[in-house]
Tab-separated table of C-alpha atoms and ligand atoms in Angstrom:
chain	number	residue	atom	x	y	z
A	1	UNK	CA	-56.879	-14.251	-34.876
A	2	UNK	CA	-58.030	-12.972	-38.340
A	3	UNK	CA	-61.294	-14.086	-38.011
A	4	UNK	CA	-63.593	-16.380	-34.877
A	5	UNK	CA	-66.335	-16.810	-37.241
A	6	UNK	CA	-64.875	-17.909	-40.665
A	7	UNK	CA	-68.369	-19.645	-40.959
A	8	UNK	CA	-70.369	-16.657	-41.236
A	9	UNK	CA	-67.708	-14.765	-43.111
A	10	UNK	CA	-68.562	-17.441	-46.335
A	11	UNK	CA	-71.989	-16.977	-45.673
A	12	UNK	CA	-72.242	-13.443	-47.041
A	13	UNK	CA	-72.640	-13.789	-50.478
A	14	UNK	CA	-72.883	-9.682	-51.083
A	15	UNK	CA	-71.806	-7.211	-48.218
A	16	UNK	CA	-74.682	-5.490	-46.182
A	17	UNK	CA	-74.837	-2.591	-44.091
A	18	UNK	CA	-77.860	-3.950	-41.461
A	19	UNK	CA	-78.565	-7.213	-42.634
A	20	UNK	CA	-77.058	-9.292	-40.106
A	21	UNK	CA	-76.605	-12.588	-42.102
A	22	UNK	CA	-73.434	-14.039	-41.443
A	23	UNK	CA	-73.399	-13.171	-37.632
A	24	UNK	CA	-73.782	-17.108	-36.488
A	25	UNK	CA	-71.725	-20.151	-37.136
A	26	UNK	CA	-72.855	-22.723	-39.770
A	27	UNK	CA	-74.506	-24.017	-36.713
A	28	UNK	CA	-76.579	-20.865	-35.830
A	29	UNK	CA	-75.009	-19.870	-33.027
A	30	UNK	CA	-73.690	-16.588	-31.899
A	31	UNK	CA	-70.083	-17.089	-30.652
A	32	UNK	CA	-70.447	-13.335	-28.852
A	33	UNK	CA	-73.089	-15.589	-26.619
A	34	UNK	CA	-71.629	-18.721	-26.383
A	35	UNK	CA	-68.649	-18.355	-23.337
A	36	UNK	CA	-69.702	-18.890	-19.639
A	37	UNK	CA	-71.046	-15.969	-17.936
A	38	UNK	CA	-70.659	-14.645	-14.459
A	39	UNK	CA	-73.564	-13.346	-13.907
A	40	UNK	CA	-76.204	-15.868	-15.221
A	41	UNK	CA	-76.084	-19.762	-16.378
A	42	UNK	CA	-75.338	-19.522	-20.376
A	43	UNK	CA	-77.133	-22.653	-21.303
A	44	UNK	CA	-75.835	-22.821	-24.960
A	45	UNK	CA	-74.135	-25.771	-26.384
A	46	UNK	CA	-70.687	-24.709	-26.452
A	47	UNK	CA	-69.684	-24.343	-30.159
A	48	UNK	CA	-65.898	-25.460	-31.497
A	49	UNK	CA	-64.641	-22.251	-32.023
A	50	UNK	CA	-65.622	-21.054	-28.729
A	51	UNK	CA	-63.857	-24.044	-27.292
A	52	UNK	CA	-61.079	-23.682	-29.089
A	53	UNK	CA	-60.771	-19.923	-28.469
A	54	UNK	CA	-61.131	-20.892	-24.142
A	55	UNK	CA	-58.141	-23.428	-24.922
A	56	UNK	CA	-55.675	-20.900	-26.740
A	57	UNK	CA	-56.277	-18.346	-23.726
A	58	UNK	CA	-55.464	-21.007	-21.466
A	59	UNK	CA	-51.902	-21.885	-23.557
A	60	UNK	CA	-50.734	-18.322	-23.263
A	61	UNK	CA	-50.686	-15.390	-20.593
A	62	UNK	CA	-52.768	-12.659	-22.496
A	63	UNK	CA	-52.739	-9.212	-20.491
A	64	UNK	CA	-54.767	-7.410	-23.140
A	65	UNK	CA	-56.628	-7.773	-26.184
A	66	UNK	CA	-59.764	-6.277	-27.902
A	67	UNK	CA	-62.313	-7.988	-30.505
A	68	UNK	CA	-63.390	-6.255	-33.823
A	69	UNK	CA	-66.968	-5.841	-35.067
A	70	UNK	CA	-68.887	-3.834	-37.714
A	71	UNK	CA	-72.494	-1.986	-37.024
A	72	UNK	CA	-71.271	0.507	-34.439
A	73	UNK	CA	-68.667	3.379	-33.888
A	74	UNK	CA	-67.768	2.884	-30.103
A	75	UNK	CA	-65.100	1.176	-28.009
A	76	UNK	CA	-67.271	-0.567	-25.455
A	77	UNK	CA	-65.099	-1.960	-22.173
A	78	UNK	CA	-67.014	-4.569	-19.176
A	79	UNK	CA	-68.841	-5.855	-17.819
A	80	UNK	CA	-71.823	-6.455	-20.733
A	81	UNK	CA	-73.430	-8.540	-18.131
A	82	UNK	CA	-74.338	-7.313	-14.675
A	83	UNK	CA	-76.064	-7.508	-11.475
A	84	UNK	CA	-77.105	-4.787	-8.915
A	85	UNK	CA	-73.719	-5.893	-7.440
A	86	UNK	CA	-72.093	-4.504	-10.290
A	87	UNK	CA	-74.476	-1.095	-11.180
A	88	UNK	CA	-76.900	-2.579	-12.672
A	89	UNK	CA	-79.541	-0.562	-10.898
A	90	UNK	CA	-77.805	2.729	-12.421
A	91	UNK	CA	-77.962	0.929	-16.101
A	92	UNK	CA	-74.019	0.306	-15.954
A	93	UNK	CA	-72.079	-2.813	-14.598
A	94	UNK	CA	-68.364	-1.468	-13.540
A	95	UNK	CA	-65.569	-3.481	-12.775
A	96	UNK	CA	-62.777	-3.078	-10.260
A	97	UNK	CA	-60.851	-1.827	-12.654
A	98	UNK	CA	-63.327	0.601	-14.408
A	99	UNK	CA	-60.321	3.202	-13.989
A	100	UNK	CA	-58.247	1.200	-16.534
A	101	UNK	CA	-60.837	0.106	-18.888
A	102	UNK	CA	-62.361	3.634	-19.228
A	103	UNK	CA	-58.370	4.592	-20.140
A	104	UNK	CA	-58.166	2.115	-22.686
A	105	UNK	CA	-60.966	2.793	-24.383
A	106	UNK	CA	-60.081	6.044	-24.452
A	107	UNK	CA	-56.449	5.722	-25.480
A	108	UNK	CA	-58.348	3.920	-29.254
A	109	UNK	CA	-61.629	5.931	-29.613
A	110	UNK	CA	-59.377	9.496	-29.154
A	111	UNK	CA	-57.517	8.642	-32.071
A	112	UNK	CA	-60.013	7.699	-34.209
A	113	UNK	CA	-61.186	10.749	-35.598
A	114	UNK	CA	-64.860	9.387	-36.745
A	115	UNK	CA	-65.277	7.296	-33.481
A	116	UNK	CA	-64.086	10.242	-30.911
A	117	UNK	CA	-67.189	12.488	-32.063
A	118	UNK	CA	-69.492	10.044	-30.812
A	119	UNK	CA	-72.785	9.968	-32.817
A	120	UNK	CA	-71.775	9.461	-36.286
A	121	UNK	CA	-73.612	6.503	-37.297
A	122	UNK	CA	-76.699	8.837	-37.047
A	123	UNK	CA	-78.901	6.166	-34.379
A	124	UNK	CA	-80.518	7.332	-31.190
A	125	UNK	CA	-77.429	5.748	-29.149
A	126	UNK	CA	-74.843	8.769	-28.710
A	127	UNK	CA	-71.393	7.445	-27.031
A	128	UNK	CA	-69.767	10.948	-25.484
A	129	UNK	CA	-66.023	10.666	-26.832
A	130	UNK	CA	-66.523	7.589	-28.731
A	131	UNK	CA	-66.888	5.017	-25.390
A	132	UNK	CA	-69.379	3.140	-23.767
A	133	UNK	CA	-69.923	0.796	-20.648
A	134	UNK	CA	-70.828	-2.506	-22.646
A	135	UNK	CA	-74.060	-3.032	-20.161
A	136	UNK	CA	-75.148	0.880	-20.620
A	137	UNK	CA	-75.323	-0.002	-24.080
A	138	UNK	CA	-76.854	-2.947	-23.845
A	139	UNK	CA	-76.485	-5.786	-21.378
A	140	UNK	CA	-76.143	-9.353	-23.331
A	141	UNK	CA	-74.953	-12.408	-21.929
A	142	UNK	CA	-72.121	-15.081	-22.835
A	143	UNK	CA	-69.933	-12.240	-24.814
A	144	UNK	CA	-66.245	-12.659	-24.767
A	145	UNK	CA	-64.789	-9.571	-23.403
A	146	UNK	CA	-66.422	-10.644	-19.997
A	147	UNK	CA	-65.038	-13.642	-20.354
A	148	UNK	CA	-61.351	-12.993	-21.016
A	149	UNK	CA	-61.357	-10.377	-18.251
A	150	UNK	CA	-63.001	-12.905	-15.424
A	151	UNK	CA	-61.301	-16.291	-16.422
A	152	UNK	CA	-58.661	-15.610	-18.785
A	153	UNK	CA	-57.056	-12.643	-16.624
A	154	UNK	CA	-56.758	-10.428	-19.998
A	155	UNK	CA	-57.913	-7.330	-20.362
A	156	UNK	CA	-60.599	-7.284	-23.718
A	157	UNK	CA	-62.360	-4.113	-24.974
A	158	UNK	CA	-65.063	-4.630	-27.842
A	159	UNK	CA	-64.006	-2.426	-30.813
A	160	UNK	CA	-67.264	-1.263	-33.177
A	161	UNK	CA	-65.217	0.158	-36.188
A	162	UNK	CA	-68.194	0.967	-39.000
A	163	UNK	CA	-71.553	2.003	-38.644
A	164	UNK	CA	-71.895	-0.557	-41.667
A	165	UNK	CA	-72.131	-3.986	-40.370
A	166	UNK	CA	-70.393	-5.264	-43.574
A	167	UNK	CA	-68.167	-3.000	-45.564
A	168	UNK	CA	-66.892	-3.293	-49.220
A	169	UNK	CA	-63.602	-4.491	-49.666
A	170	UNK	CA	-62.708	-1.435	-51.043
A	171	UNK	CA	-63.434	0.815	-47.987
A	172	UNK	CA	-60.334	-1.724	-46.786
A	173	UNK	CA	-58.123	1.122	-46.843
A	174	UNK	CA	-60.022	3.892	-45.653
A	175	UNK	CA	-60.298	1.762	-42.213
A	176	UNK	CA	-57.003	0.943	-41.911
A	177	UNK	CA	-56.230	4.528	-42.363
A	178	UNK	CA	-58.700	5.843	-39.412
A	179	UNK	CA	-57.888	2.788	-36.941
A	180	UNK	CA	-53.942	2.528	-37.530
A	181	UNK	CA	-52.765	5.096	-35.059
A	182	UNK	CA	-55.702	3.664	-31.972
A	183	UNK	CA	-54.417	0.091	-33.074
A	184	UNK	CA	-50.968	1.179	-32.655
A	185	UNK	CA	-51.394	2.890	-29.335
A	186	UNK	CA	-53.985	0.531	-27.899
A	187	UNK	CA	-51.206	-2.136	-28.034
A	188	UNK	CA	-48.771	-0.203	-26.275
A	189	UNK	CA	-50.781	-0.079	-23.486
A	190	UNK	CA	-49.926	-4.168	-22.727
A	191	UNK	CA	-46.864	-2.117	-20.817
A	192	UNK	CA	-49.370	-0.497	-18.250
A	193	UNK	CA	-48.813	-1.091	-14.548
A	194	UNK	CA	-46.590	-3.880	-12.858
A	195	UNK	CA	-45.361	-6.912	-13.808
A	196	UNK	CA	-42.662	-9.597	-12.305
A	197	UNK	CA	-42.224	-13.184	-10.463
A	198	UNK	CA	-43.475	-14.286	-7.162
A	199	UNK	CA	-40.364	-16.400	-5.661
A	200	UNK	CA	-40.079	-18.076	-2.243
A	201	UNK	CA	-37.388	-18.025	0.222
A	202	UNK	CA	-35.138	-20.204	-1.909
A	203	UNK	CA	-35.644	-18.596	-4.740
A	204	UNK	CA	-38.116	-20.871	-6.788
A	205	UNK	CA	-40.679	-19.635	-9.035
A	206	UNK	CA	-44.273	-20.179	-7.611
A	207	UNK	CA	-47.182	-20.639	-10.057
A	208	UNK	CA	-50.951	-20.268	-9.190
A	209	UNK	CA	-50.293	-18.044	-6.080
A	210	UNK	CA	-52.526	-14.769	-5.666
A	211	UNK	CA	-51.313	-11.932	-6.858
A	212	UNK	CA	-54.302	-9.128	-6.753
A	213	UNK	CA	-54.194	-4.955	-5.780
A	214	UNK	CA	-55.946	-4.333	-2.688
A	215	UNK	CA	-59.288	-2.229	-3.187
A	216	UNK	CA	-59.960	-4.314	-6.436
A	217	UNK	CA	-60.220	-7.953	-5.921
A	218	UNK	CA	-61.401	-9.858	-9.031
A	219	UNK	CA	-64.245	-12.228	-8.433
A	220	UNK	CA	-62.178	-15.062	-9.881
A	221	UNK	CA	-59.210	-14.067	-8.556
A	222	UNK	CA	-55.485	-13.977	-10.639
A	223	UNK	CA	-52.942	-16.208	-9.872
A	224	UNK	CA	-49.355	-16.147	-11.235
A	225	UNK	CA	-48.544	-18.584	-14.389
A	226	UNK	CA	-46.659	-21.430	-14.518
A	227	UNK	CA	-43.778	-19.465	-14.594
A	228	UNK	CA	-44.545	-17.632	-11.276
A	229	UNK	CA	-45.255	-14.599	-13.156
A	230	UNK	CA	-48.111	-12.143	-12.499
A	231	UNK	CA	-49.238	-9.014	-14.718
A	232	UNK	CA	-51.709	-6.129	-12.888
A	233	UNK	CA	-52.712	-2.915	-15.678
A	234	UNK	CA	-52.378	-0.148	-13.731
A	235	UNK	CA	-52.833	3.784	-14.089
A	236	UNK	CA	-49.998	5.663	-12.606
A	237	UNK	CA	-50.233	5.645	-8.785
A	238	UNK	CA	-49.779	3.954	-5.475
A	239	UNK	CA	-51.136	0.551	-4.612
A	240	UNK	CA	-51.016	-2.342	-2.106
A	241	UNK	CA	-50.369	-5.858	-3.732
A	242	UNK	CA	-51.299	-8.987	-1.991
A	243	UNK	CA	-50.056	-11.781	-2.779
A	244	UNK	CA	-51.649	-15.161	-1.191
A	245	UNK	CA	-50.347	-18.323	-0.675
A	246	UNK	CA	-52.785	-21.376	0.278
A	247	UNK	CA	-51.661	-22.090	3.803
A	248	UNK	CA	-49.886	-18.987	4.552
A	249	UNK	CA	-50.749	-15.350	5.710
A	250	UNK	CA	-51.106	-12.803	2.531
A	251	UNK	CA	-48.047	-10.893	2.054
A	252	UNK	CA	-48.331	-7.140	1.507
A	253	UNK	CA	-45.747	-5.262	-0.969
A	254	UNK	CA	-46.471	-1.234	-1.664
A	255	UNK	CA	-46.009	-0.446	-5.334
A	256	UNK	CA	-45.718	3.053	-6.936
A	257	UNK	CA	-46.836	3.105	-10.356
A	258	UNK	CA	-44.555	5.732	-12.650
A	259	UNK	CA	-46.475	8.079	-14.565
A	260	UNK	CA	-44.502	7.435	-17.569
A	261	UNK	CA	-43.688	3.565	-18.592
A	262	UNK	CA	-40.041	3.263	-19.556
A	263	UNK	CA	-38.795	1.132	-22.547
A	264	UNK	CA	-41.531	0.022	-23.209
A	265	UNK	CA	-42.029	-2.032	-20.455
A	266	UNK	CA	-44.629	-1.988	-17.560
A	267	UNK	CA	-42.565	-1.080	-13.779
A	268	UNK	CA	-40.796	-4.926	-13.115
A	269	UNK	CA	-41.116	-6.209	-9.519
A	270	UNK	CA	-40.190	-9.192	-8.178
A	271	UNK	CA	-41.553	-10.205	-4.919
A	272	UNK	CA	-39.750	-12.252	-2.867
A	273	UNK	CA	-41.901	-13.974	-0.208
A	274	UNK	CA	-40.315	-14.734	3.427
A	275	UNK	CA	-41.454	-17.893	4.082
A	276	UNK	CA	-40.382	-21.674	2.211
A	277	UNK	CA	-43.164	-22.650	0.137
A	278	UNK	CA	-43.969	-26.692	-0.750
A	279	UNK	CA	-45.022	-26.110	-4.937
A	280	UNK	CA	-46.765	-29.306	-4.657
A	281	UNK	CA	-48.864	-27.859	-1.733
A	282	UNK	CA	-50.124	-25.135	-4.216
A	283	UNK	CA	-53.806	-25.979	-5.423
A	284	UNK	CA	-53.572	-26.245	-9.634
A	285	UNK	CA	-56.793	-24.950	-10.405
A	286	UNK	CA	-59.089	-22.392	-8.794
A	287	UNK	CA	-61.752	-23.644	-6.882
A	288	UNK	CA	-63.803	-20.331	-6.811
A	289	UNK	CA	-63.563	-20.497	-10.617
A	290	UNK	CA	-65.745	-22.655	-11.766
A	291	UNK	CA	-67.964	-21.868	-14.941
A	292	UNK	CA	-71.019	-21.564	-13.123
A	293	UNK	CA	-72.398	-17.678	-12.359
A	294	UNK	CA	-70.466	-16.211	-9.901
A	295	UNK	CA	-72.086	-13.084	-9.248
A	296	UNK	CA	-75.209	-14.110	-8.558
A	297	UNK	CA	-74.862	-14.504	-4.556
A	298	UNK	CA	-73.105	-10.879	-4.353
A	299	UNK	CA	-75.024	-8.478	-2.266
A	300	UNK	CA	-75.773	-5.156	-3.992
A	301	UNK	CA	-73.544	-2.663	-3.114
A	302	UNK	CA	-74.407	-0.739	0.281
A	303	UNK	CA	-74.936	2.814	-1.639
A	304	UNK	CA	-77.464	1.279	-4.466
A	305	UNK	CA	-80.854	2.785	-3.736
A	306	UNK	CA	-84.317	2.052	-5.854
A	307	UNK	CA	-84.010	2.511	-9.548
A	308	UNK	CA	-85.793	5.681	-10.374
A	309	UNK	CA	-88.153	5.006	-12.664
A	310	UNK	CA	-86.119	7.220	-15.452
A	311	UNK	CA	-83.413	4.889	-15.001
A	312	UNK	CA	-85.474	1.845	-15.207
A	313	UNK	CA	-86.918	3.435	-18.419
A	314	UNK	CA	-83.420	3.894	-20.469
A	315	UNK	CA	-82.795	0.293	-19.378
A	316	UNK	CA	-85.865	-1.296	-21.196
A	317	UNK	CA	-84.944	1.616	-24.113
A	318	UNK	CA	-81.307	0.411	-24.548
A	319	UNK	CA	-83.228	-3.438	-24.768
A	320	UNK	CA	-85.478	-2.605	-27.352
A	321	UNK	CA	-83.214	-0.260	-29.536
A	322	UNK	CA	-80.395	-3.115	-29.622
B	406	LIG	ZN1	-70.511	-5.933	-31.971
């Protein structure tokens, strides 16, 4: 998608570096705070291009994407929204798959030469190698990459590629230089972890069924597409998969994760379940899915203790600088 705010693109007449005209829609909205959030009720009229953006995710299975902006040097992974749940208390909101997310932003900010250093745009923020938590930065509400990775099942990193919010067209190239080899790589890593088709006992494809890794169960849990297929980013290792069918007891299959991905192509595994499944017995849509905060009711985690009162301080600095 060249471009999810062709609105605000027109509206800058001349290029700035900090002038953020051009951010909303012809509307005034900000479409990086108009998606449903998990954490807290986004009451924003949802804007066309939003809509349109939560349709097309819908239409295809996306594993992995990332969104470009201007006014940072980072590559900032979820959650940007949080509760003490989620490490809020320790400034940070961490998913269950904070293994993977730290690797891909990684895998772009390394080869990025400018971005890798970490402090070049010369603010008070300083990102060691380049990455960032998107709450430790700061925490907003209604982004997209939280969105894609709790609804839409795809993986989405926020990619800050200038420390000038709007470059001139002639820096065109010099970008495209710096980013080509992270682009390049970042896509590659679509072919992380496992991937395959969930079949029953007579060998027919079964769509919306389970399929998670024990140890790190998405709040909105993923569910094979209408093809029966499932996709799971993994880091090299072993893991349990689970795969849950309403009505029946989960099934268990071990996986072992290579460390190198062959052909281009994340490990393929089929699961065959042992059991006769009735499709039409398989519920369409998820009913712990809804667009309504679904964080808000999680205890905090057993280990979270009292905010110091440092911590609570860089919080209400990482507000007020952003
Ligand atoms: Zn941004």
């Amino acid at each position: 998608m060249p471009s999810m705010n062709p609105d605000g693109f027109e509206a800058v007449v001349k290029p700035d570096c900090f002038y953020s005209n051009g951010r909303e829609n012809s509307n005034y909205y900000d479409l990086n705070r108009n998606f449903p959030d998990a954490f807290e009720l986004n009451n924003v009229s949802r804007q066309p291009e939003t809509a349109a953006v939560m349709e097309w995710l819908k239409t295809e299975t996306f594993v992995l994407s990332a969104n470009l902006h201007g006014g940072a040097l980072v590559a900032s992974y979820p959650f940007d929204n949080g509760v003490p749940a989620t490490g809020t208390l320790y400034s940070r909101s961490i998913t269950p798959d904070d293994d993977v997310f730290q690797y891909l932003a990684h895998t772009y900010a390394s080869r990025n030469p400018t971005m890798k250093k970490g402090d070049q745009c010369k603010t008070k923020m300083n990102f060691p190698n380049g990455i960032t938590n998107g709450y430790s930065w700061y925490p907003l509400k209604g982004g997209m990459q939280d969105y894609n990775y709790i609804w839409a099942q795809c993986f989405e990193i926020t990619l800050e590629l200038s420390c000038c919010k709007y470059p001139h067209e002639e820096k065109l190239p010099f970008f495209w230089n710096k980013n080509k080899a992270s682009l390049i790589e970042y896509i590659k890593q679509v072919h992380l972890g496992v991937k395959g088709q969930v079949f029953d006992q007579n060998g027919n494809p079964l769509p919306n069924v389970i399929v998670e890794v024990q140890n790190r169960k998405h709040i909105c849990p993923y569910r094979t597409n209408k093809f029966g297929e499932y996709y799971l980013l993994l880091l090299p290792g072993s893991y349990i998969i689970n795969v849950t069918v309403p009505g029946h007891d989960p099934y268990l299959t071990n996986v072992v994760i290579p460390e190198k991905s062959q052909n281009f192509s994340a490990l393929k595994k089929d699961i065959l379940l042992p059991f006769r499944v009735q499709l039409d017995s398989i519920p369409v849509s998820n009913p712990s899915c809804s667009k309504i905060p679904l964080y808000s009711d999680l205890p905090s985690q057993s280990e979270a203790t009292k905010p110091s009162l440092f911590l609570f301080l860089v919080t209400v600095f990482h507000i007020f600088v952003k």
